[in-house]
Amino acid sequence: WDGPEDLSNPQNFPVRQKWMITFVICILTVNATFASSAPSITAPRFIAQFHISEEVSDLVTSLFLMGYVLGPIFWGSGSELFGRKWVMLGAMSAYTLLFLGQALAMNAQTVLALRFFSGAFGVAPLIISGGTLADIWNAQGRGYATSLFGGCVFLGPSLGPLVGGFVAADNQLGWEWVIYWILFIFAAACTLFSMYFLPETYGPILLSRKARRLRKEDPIGNRNVISDHEKLDSSLHGLLDRTLYRPWKMMAREPILLLITVYMSVVYGILYALLEAFPVIFSTRNFTLSQEGMVFIGLGIGSILTTAMNLYYARQVNKIIPKWKGFPPAEMRLYSGMIGSVMLVISTFWLGWSGNYVSVIWWVPAISTIFVGMAISAIFTSLITYIVDTYLMLAASALASNTMIRSLVGSAFPLFTVQMYENLGINWASTLIALLCLILAPIPFLFFKYGARIRQHSKFAPCLDLKIAKQIREEE
């Protein structure tokens, strides 16, 4: 870069532009996660249109999440190889066109196949966003930006059934208008918006372009001007190592990433299990389809409250940033995750046991959904921020393997949730989920205490805070 004030360096972008990029990232994330859940509550219309079983209709959600398993193979490391912008836009363009196919589909098989590929392309914002935010924000701004991004990861799934419930209740609309044309219009608008407002942010790619420009301007004088990115092994083995192998190497060698992924996978599965469980719980109260959709407002409210809580903790972390020379300990991002881990256990018990009895007024279990949403969002936002702060430039690769595994787990939960709630009962099925959350709840607390000690042995984490901590001790 041309000095510390070089505006071509994404870290030096104007603050207004950084927030615009963050907004684009957030709206793309809401779009992708909205599409994952929106068709779930419209299942009765899908079943009636194509005369399929309820189990087959559950594949609408599961296959989309299965696509989340395939997509990260390409988008995470691909964005570190070819740049964030064009990988994102390419994936989002294909994702948009696939909804056109779903809206025009003549049979259930076509819808289900295209749902899988929609998930594969639609997962791109969830993978690339962490790296993009690390590209443009320093530690002080990254806490705020990642908090907003994390909130959007769960705002989308909560809005999906809400909108889907209202449109599915309108029998004057054709089945394809129930959700698929809406998804197409929403995706197209977001993709066009990002084409204009989303620049390239990956530093190594920008420096490679600069090196090529300088060599073109002065082929003799600048013949030795080569970026580090251009020096990378461009053989097939080198490309595969950086794209397909790196995420799994990180998963295998990084205990932090492995345990966080296990916890996030269970929480992610619970989120999509609840998308199937809410209609079961509230159907005992004779709710209409639109009223069942409104229950999901609680998850959205919880996500918003978590965002406010995360912004508060981000402000507290920012107070110590000068002391840590811009790189505070990543474990400082775990406060909301620790709160959320406890809250999830309590709120899941609350939902199950209050929702089990018709004699309990409906708003008692409905209020619990706010705390369920708040807990899930708090855990995810906290741990995603922790991953980004831990791996920085390699955050996209770390999030790729993380997303693949949690999506695989998440895609399985909707396939047995309804049967579990019907066979065990609402109270005991929810108790089983709460006990699973209880077993895994100590994970954020363990990393808060021992994370720094584990990170110092990492081959992928820069651990700049540990080096600064050593300097601080020497100075004292």
Coordinates of C-alpha atoms in Angstrom, one line a residue:
W1 CA 0.0 0.0 0.0
D2 CA 1.1 3.6 -0.5
G3 CA 1.4 4.5 3.1
P4 CA -1.0 4.4 6.1
E5 CA -3.5 6.8 4.3
D6 CA -3.8 4.8 1.1
L7 CA -7.5 4.9 0.3
S8 CA -7.2 1.8 -1.9
N9 CA -6.6 -0.2 1.2
P10 CA -10.0 -1.5 2.4
Q11 CA -9.0 -0.7 6.0
N12 CA -8.8 3.0 5.0
F13 CA -12.2 3.1 3.2
P14 CA -14.3 6.0 4.4
V15 CA -16.5 5.1 7.3
R16 CA -19.7 5.8 5.3
Q17 CA -18.5 3.3 2.7
K18 CA -17.7 0.7 5.3
W19 CA -21.2 0.9 6.7
M20 CA -22.7 0.6 3.3
I21 CA -20.7 -2.5 2.6
T22 CA -21.8 -3.9 6.0
F23 CA -25.4 -3.1 5.1
V24 CA -25.1 -4.9 1.8
I25 CA -23.6 -7.9 3.7
C26 CA -26.5 -7.8 6.2
I27 CA -29.2 -7.6 3.6
L28 CA -27.7 -10.5 1.6
T29 CA -27.6 -12.6 4.8
V30 CA -31.2 -11.8 5.6
N31 CA -32.1 -12.8 2.1
A32 CA -30.3 -16.2 2.2
T33 CA -31.6 -17.2 5.6
F34 CA -35.1 -15.9 4.9
A35 CA -35.2 -18.3 1.9
S36 CA -34.1 -21.2 4.1
S37 CA -37.2 -21.0 6.4
A38 CA -39.9 -19.2 4.4
P39 CA -41.4 -22.3 2.7
S40 CA -41.6 -24.4 5.9
I41 CA -44.9 -22.9 7.0
T42 CA -46.4 -23.1 3.5
A43 CA -46.1 -26.9 3.5
P44 CA -49.9 -27.5 3.4
R45 CA -50.2 -25.6 0.0
F46 CA -47.2 -27.6 -1.3
I47 CA -48.7 -30.9 -0.3
A48 CA -52.0 -30.1 -1.8
Q49 CA -50.5 -28.9 -5.1
F50 CA -48.4 -32.0 -5.8
H51 CA -50.1 -34.6 -3.6
I52 CA -47.1 -35.5 -1.6
S53 CA -46.6 -36.7 2.0
E54 CA -45.7 -34.5 4.9
E55 CA -42.3 -36.1 5.2
V56 CA -41.5 -35.2 1.6
S57 CA -42.6 -31.6 2.2
D58 CA -40.1 -31.4 5.0
L59 CA -37.4 -31.8 2.4
V60 CA -38.0 -28.3 1.2
T61 CA -36.1 -27.0 4.3
S62 CA -33.7 -29.9 4.7
L63 CA -32.5 -29.9 1.1
F64 CA -31.9 -26.2 1.2
L65 CA -29.7 -26.7 4.2
M66 CA -28.0 -29.6 2.5
G67 CA -27.0 -27.2 -0.2
Y68 CA -25.4 -25.2 2.6
V69 CA -23.1 -28.2 3.0
L70 CA -21.9 -28.2 -0.6
G71 CA -21.6 -24.4 -1.2
P72 CA -18.8 -23.6 1.3
I73 CA -16.4 -25.9 -0.5
F74 CA -16.3 -23.2 -3.2
W75 CA -17.2 -19.9 -1.7
G76 CA -15.0 -19.6 1.4
S77 CA -11.6 -20.4 -0.1
G78 CA -12.7 -19.3 -3.5
S79 CA -13.2 -15.7 -2.2
E80 CA -9.6 -15.9 -0.9
L81 CA -8.4 -17.0 -4.3
F82 CA -10.4 -14.9 -6.7
G83 CA -11.7 -12.1 -4.5
R84 CA -14.8 -11.5 -2.4
K85 CA -16.9 -9.4 -4.9
W86 CA -17.2 -11.6 -8.0
V87 CA -17.5 -14.9 -6.1
M88 CA -20.4 -13.3 -4.1
L89 CA -22.1 -11.8 -7.1
G90 CA -21.7 -15.0 -9.2
A91 CA -23.2 -17.1 -6.4
M92 CA -26.1 -14.7 -5.8
S93 CA -26.9 -14.4 -9.5
A94 CA -27.3 -18.2 -9.8
Y95 CA -29.2 -18.3 -6.5
T96 CA -31.7 -15.7 -7.9
L97 CA -32.3 -17.6 -11.2
L98 CA -32.9 -20.9 -9.3
F99 CA -36.0 -19.3 -7.7
L100 CA -37.4 -18.6 -11.1
G101 CA -37.2 -22.3 -11.8
Q102 CA -38.9 -23.1 -8.5
A103 CA -41.8 -20.7 -9.2
L104 CA -42.3 -22.3 -12.7
A105 CA -41.9 -25.9 -11.6
M106 CA -44.5 -28.4 -12.7
N107 CA -43.7 -31.1 -10.1
A108 CA -42.4 -31.6 -6.6
Q109 CA -39.1 -33.2 -7.8
T110 CA -38.1 -30.1 -9.6
V111 CA -38.8 -27.9 -6.6
L112 CA -36.8 -30.1 -4.3
A113 CA -33.8 -30.4 -6.6
L114 CA -33.7 -26.6 -7.2
R115 CA -34.0 -26.0 -3.4
F116 CA -30.8 -28.0 -2.9
F117 CA -28.9 -25.9 -5.5
S118 CA -30.5 -22.7 -4.1
G119 CA -28.9 -23.5 -0.8
A120 CA -25.6 -24.3 -2.3
F121 CA -25.4 -20.8 -4.0
G122 CA -27.3 -18.9 -1.3
V123 CA -24.9 -19.8 1.5
A124 CA -22.2 -17.5 -0.1
P125 CA -23.1 -14.5 2.0
L126 CA -22.9 -16.5 5.2
I127 CA -19.4 -17.7 4.2
I128 CA -17.8 -14.6 2.7
S129 CA -19.3 -12.0 5.0
G130 CA -16.9 -12.8 7.9
G131 CA -13.9 -12.3 5.7
T132 CA -15.3 -9.2 4.2
L133 CA -15.9 -7.6 7.6
A134 CA -12.4 -8.5 8.6
D135 CA -11.1 -6.9 5.4
I136 CA -12.6 -3.4 6.0
W137 CA -12.9 -3.0 9.8
N138 CA -10.3 -2.8 12.5
A139 CA -11.0 -4.4 15.9
Q140 CA -12.9 -1.3 17.1
G141 CA -15.4 -1.3 14.3
R142 CA -15.5 -5.1 13.7
G143 CA -17.4 -5.7 16.9
Y144 CA -20.3 -3.5 15.9
A145 CA -20.4 -4.8 12.3
T146 CA -20.2 -8.4 13.3
S147 CA -22.9 -8.0 15.9
L148 CA -25.2 -6.6 13.2
F149 CA -24.3 -9.4 10.8
G150 CA -24.8 -12.1 13.4
G151 CA -28.3 -10.7 14.2
C152 CA -29.2 -10.9 10.5
V153 CA -28.3 -14.6 10.4
F154 CA -31.3 -15.2 12.7
L155 CA -33.6 -12.3 11.6
G156 CA -34.0 -14.0 8.2
P157 CA -35.3 -17.4 9.6
S158 CA -37.7 -15.7 11.9
L159 CA -39.1 -13.5 9.1
G160 CA -39.5 -16.3 6.7
P161 CA -42.4 -18.2 8.3
L162 CA -44.0 -14.9 9.3
V163 CA -44.2 -13.7 5.7
G164 CA -44.9 -17.3 4.5
G165 CA -47.8 -17.7 6.9
F166 CA -49.6 -14.6 5.7
V167 CA -49.2 -15.3 1.9
A168 CA -50.1 -19.0 2.3
A169 CA -53.3 -18.0 4.1
D170 CA -54.5 -16.1 1.0
N171 CA -56.2 -18.8 -1.1
Q172 CA -56.6 -16.4 -4.1
L173 CA -52.8 -16.6 -4.7
G174 CA -51.5 -19.5 -6.8
W175 CA -49.2 -22.0 -4.9
E176 CA -46.1 -20.6 -6.7
W177 CA -47.0 -17.1 -5.4
V178 CA -47.2 -18.4 -1.9
I179 CA -43.5 -17.9 -1.6
Y180 CA -41.3 -18.7 -4.6
W181 CA -42.1 -15.6 -6.7
I182 CA -41.6 -13.5 -3.5
L183 CA -38.2 -15.2 -3.0
F184 CA -37.2 -14.5 -6.6
I185 CA -38.1 -10.8 -6.5
F186 CA -36.4 -10.3 -3.1
A187 CA -33.2 -12.1 -4.3
A188 CA -33.1 -10.2 -7.6
A189 CA -33.4 -6.9 -5.8
C190 CA -30.7 -7.7 -3.3
T191 CA -28.3 -9.0 -6.0
L192 CA -28.8 -5.9 -8.2
F193 CA -28.2 -3.7 -5.1
S194 CA -25.0 -5.5 -4.2
M195 CA -23.7 -5.2 -7.8
Y196 CA -23.6 -1.5 -7.4
F197 CA -22.6 -1.0 -3.7
L198 CA -20.3 -4.0 -3.0
P199 CA -16.6 -3.3 -4.0
E200 CA -13.7 -5.7 -3.9
T201 CA -12.4 -5.8 -0.3
Y202 CA -9.8 -8.6 -0.2
G203 CA -6.4 -7.0 0.2
P204 CA -4.2 -9.6 -1.6
I205 CA -6.4 -9.4 -4.7
L206 CA -6.3 -5.6 -4.7
L207 CA -2.5 -5.7 -4.4
S208 CA -2.3 -8.2 -7.2
R209 CA -4.3 -5.9 -9.5
K210 CA -2.0 -3.0 -8.4
A211 CA 1.1 -5.1 -9.2
R212 CA -0.2 -6.0 -12.7
R213 CA -1.1 -2.3 -13.4
L214 CA 2.4 -1.2 -12.4
R215 CA 4.0 -3.8 -14.6
K216 CA 1.8 -2.7 -17.5
E217 CA 2.7 0.9 -17.0
D218 CA 6.5 0.3 -16.8
P219 CA 7.3 -3.3 -18.0
I220 CA 11.0 -2.8 -17.5
G221 CA 11.2 -0.8 -14.3
N222 CA 8.5 -2.7 -12.5
R223 CA 9.1 -6.2 -13.9
N224 CA 10.0 -7.4 -10.3
V225 CA 6.9 -5.9 -8.8
I226 CA 4.9 -9.0 -7.7
S227 CA 2.3 -9.3 -5.0
D228 CA 2.5 -12.1 -2.4
H229 CA -0.8 -13.4 -3.8
E230 CA 0.8 -13.9 -7.2
K231 CA 3.6 -15.9 -5.6
L232 CA 1.2 -18.5 -4.3
D233 CA 1.5 -22.0 -5.8
S234 CA -0.8 -21.9 -8.9
S235 CA -0.5 -25.7 -9.6
L236 CA -3.6 -27.9 -9.3
H237 CA -2.3 -29.2 -6.0
G238 CA -1.7 -25.6 -4.7
L239 CA -5.2 -24.5 -5.8
L240 CA -6.9 -27.6 -4.2
D241 CA -4.9 -27.1 -1.0
R242 CA -6.1 -23.5 -0.6
T243 CA -9.7 -24.1 -1.7
L244 CA -10.8 -27.6 -0.8
Y245 CA -8.3 -28.8 1.8
R246 CA -7.6 -25.7 3.9
P247 CA -11.0 -25.5 5.6
W248 CA -10.8 -29.2 6.6
K249 CA -7.2 -28.9 7.7
M250 CA -8.3 -26.1 10.0
M251 CA -11.1 -28.1 11.3
A252 CA -8.9 -31.1 12.0
R253 CA -6.0 -29.1 13.6
E254 CA -7.9 -26.4 15.5
P255 CA -9.7 -27.6 18.7
I256 CA -11.3 -24.2 19.1
L257 CA -12.9 -24.4 15.6
L258 CA -13.9 -28.0 16.2
L259 CA -15.7 -27.5 19.5
I260 CA -17.3 -24.3 18.5
T261 CA -18.6 -26.0 15.4
V262 CA -20.1 -28.9 17.4
Y263 CA -21.9 -26.4 19.7
M264 CA -23.1 -24.2 16.8
S265 CA -24.3 -27.3 14.9
V266 CA -26.6 -28.3 17.7
V267 CA -27.9 -24.8 18.2
Y268 CA -28.4 -24.5 14.4
G269 CA -30.3 -27.7 14.4
I270 CA -32.5 -26.5 17.2
L271 CA -33.3 -23.4 15.3
Y272 CA -34.6 -25.3 12.3
A273 CA -36.3 -27.9 14.6
L274 CA -38.3 -25.1 16.1
L275 CA -39.5 -24.0 12.7
E276 CA -41.2 -27.4 12.5
A277 CA -42.1 -27.5 16.3
F278 CA -43.8 -24.2 16.6
P279 CA -46.8 -25.2 14.4
V280 CA -47.1 -28.4 16.4
I281 CA -47.0 -26.5 19.7
F282 CA -49.5 -23.8 18.8
S283 CA -51.8 -26.0 16.6
T284 CA -53.3 -27.2 19.9
R285 CA -54.6 -23.7 20.3
N286 CA -56.5 -23.7 17.0
F287 CA -54.3 -21.0 15.5
T288 CA -54.7 -20.1 11.8
L289 CA -51.8 -20.4 9.4
S290 CA -51.2 -16.6 9.6
Q291 CA -51.4 -16.7 13.4
E292 CA -48.9 -19.5 13.5
G293 CA -46.6 -17.4 11.3
M294 CA -46.9 -14.5 13.8
V295 CA -45.5 -16.7 16.6
F296 CA -42.1 -16.5 14.8
I297 CA -42.0 -12.7 15.5
G298 CA -40.6 -13.8 18.9
L299 CA -37.4 -15.1 17.3
G300 CA -37.0 -11.8 15.4
I301 CA -37.5 -9.7 18.5
G302 CA -35.0 -11.9 20.4
S303 CA -32.5 -11.4 17.5
I304 CA -32.9 -7.6 17.7
L305 CA -32.5 -7.6 21.5
T306 CA -29.3 -9.7 21.1
T307 CA -28.0 -7.2 18.6
A308 CA -28.5 -4.4 21.2
M309 CA -26.7 -6.5 23.8
N310 CA -23.8 -7.3 21.5
L311 CA -23.4 -3.6 20.6
Y312 CA -23.1 -2.9 24.4
Y313 CA -20.4 -5.5 24.8
A314 CA -18.6 -4.3 21.6
R315 CA -18.5 -0.8 23.2
Q316 CA -16.9 -2.3 26.3
V317 CA -14.3 -4.2 24.2
N318 CA -13.5 -0.9 22.4
K319 CA -12.5 0.7 25.6
I320 CA -9.5 -1.6 26.0
I321 CA -8.4 -1.6 22.3
P322 CA -5.8 1.2 22.8
K323 CA -4.2 -0.8 25.5
W324 CA -4.0 -3.8 23.2
K325 CA -2.8 -1.7 20.2
G326 CA -5.8 -2.6 18.1
F327 CA -5.9 -6.4 18.7
P328 CA -7.8 -7.2 21.9
P329 CA -8.1 -10.8 23.1
A330 CA -10.6 -12.7 21.0
E331 CA -12.1 -14.2 24.2
M332 CA -13.6 -10.8 25.0
R333 CA -16.2 -11.5 22.3
L334 CA -17.6 -14.4 24.3
Y335 CA -19.7 -12.6 26.9
S336 CA -23.0 -12.7 25.1
G337 CA -22.4 -16.3 24.1
M338 CA -22.0 -17.3 27.8
I339 CA -25.3 -15.5 28.6
G340 CA -27.0 -17.1 25.6
S341 CA -25.9 -20.7 26.5
V342 CA -27.6 -20.4 29.9
M343 CA -30.7 -18.6 28.5
L344 CA -31.2 -21.3 25.8
V345 CA -31.5 -24.1 28.4
I346 CA -34.1 -22.1 30.5
S347 CA -36.1 -20.8 27.6
T348 CA -36.4 -24.2 25.9
F349 CA -37.8 -25.8 29.1
W350 CA -40.2 -22.8 29.4
L351 CA -41.4 -23.2 25.8
G352 CA -42.0 -27.0 26.2
W353 CA -43.7 -27.1 29.5
S354 CA -45.9 -24.0 29.1
G355 CA -46.8 -25.0 25.5
N356 CA -47.8 -28.5 26.5
Y357 CA -50.9 -27.5 28.3
V358 CA -53.9 -25.8 26.6
S359 CA -54.9 -24.4 30.0
V360 CA -51.8 -22.2 29.9
I361 CA -52.7 -19.0 28.0
W362 CA -51.0 -18.8 24.6
W363 CA -48.9 -15.8 25.3
V364 CA -46.9 -17.6 28.0
P365 CA -45.1 -20.0 25.6
A366 CA -45.1 -17.2 22.9
I367 CA -43.0 -15.0 25.2
S368 CA -40.5 -17.8 25.7
T369 CA -39.8 -17.7 21.9
I370 CA -38.3 -14.2 22.4
F371 CA -35.8 -15.6 24.8
V372 CA -35.1 -18.7 22.6
G373 CA -34.4 -16.3 19.7
M374 CA -32.3 -14.1 21.9
A375 CA -30.3 -17.1 23.2
I376 CA -29.7 -18.6 19.7
S377 CA -28.7 -15.3 18.2
A378 CA -26.4 -14.5 21.2
I379 CA -24.6 -17.8 20.9
F380 CA -24.1 -17.5 17.1
T381 CA -23.1 -13.9 17.0
S382 CA -20.6 -14.3 19.8
L383 CA -19.0 -17.4 18.3
I384 CA -18.9 -16.1 14.8
T385 CA -17.2 -12.9 16.0
Y386 CA -14.8 -15.1 18.0
I387 CA -13.9 -17.1 14.9
V388 CA -13.4 -13.9 12.9
D389 CA -11.2 -12.3 15.5
T390 CA -9.2 -15.5 16.0
Y391 CA -8.5 -16.3 12.3
L392 CA -8.8 -12.8 10.7
M393 CA -7.7 -13.2 7.0
L394 CA -8.5 -16.9 7.1
A395 CA -11.9 -16.3 8.6
A396 CA -13.7 -17.3 5.4
S397 CA -12.0 -20.7 5.3
A398 CA -12.8 -21.2 9.0
L399 CA -16.4 -20.3 8.5
A400 CA -16.6 -22.5 5.5
S401 CA -16.0 -25.8 7.3
N402 CA -18.0 -24.5 10.3
T403 CA -21.0 -23.8 8.0
M404 CA -20.8 -27.1 6.2
I405 CA -20.9 -29.2 9.3
R406 CA -23.6 -27.1 11.1
S407 CA -25.8 -27.1 8.0
L408 CA -25.5 -30.9 7.7
V409 CA -26.7 -31.2 11.3
G410 CA -29.3 -28.5 10.8
S411 CA -30.7 -30.2 7.7
A412 CA -31.3 -33.4 9.7
F413 CA -33.4 -31.9 12.5
P414 CA -36.5 -31.0 10.5
L415 CA -36.8 -34.6 9.3
F416 CA -37.6 -36.0 12.7
T417 CA -38.8 -33.0 14.8
V418 CA -42.5 -33.4 14.2
Q419 CA -42.4 -37.1 14.9
M420 CA -40.4 -36.5 18.0
Y421 CA -42.9 -33.9 19.3
E422 CA -45.8 -36.1 18.5
N423 CA -44.4 -39.3 20.1
L424 CA -42.7 -37.8 23.1
G425 CA -45.1 -35.0 23.7
I426 CA -44.3 -31.3 23.6
N427 CA -43.0 -31.2 27.1
W428 CA -40.6 -34.1 27.0
A429 CA -39.4 -33.4 23.4
S430 CA -38.5 -29.9 24.5
T431 CA -36.8 -31.3 27.7
L432 CA -34.6 -33.6 25.5
I433 CA -33.5 -30.5 23.5
A434 CA -32.9 -28.5 26.7
L435 CA -30.8 -31.3 28.2
L436 CA -28.7 -31.4 25.1
C437 CA -28.2 -27.6 25.3
L438 CA -27.2 -28.1 29.0
I439 CA -24.5 -30.6 28.2
L440 CA -22.9 -28.2 25.7
A441 CA -23.5 -24.9 27.6
P442 CA -20.0 -24.8 29.3
I443 CA -18.2 -24.5 25.9
P444 CA -18.2 -20.7 25.8
F445 CA -17.1 -20.5 29.4
L446 CA -14.3 -23.0 28.8
F447 CA -13.0 -20.9 25.8
F448 CA -13.3 -17.7 27.8
K449 CA -10.9 -19.2 30.4
Y450 CA -8.6 -21.4 28.3
G451 CA -9.0 -20.0 24.7
A452 CA -5.8 -17.9 24.7
R453 CA -3.8 -20.9 26.0
I454 CA -5.2 -23.1 23.2
R455 CA -4.7 -20.4 20.5
Q456 CA -1.0 -20.0 21.1
H457 CA -0.5 -23.5 19.6
S458 CA -2.5 -22.7 16.5
K459 CA -0.9 -22.9 13.0
F460 CA -3.6 -20.7 11.5
A461 CA -4.5 -18.1 14.1
P462 CA -2.2 -15.0 14.1
C463 CA -2.5 -14.5 17.9
L464 CA -1.4 -10.9 17.7
D465 CA -3.0 -10.2 21.1
L466 CA -0.7 -12.8 22.7
K467 CA 2.4 -11.0 21.3
I468 CA 1.1 -7.7 22.5
A469 CA 0.4 -9.2 25.9
K470 CA 4.0 -10.2 26.1
Q471 CA 5.1 -6.6 25.2
I472 CA 2.8 -5.2 27.9
R473 CA 4.3 -7.5 30.5
E474 CA 7.8 -6.5 29.5
E475 CA 6.9 -2.8 29.7
E476 CA 5.3 -3.2 33.1

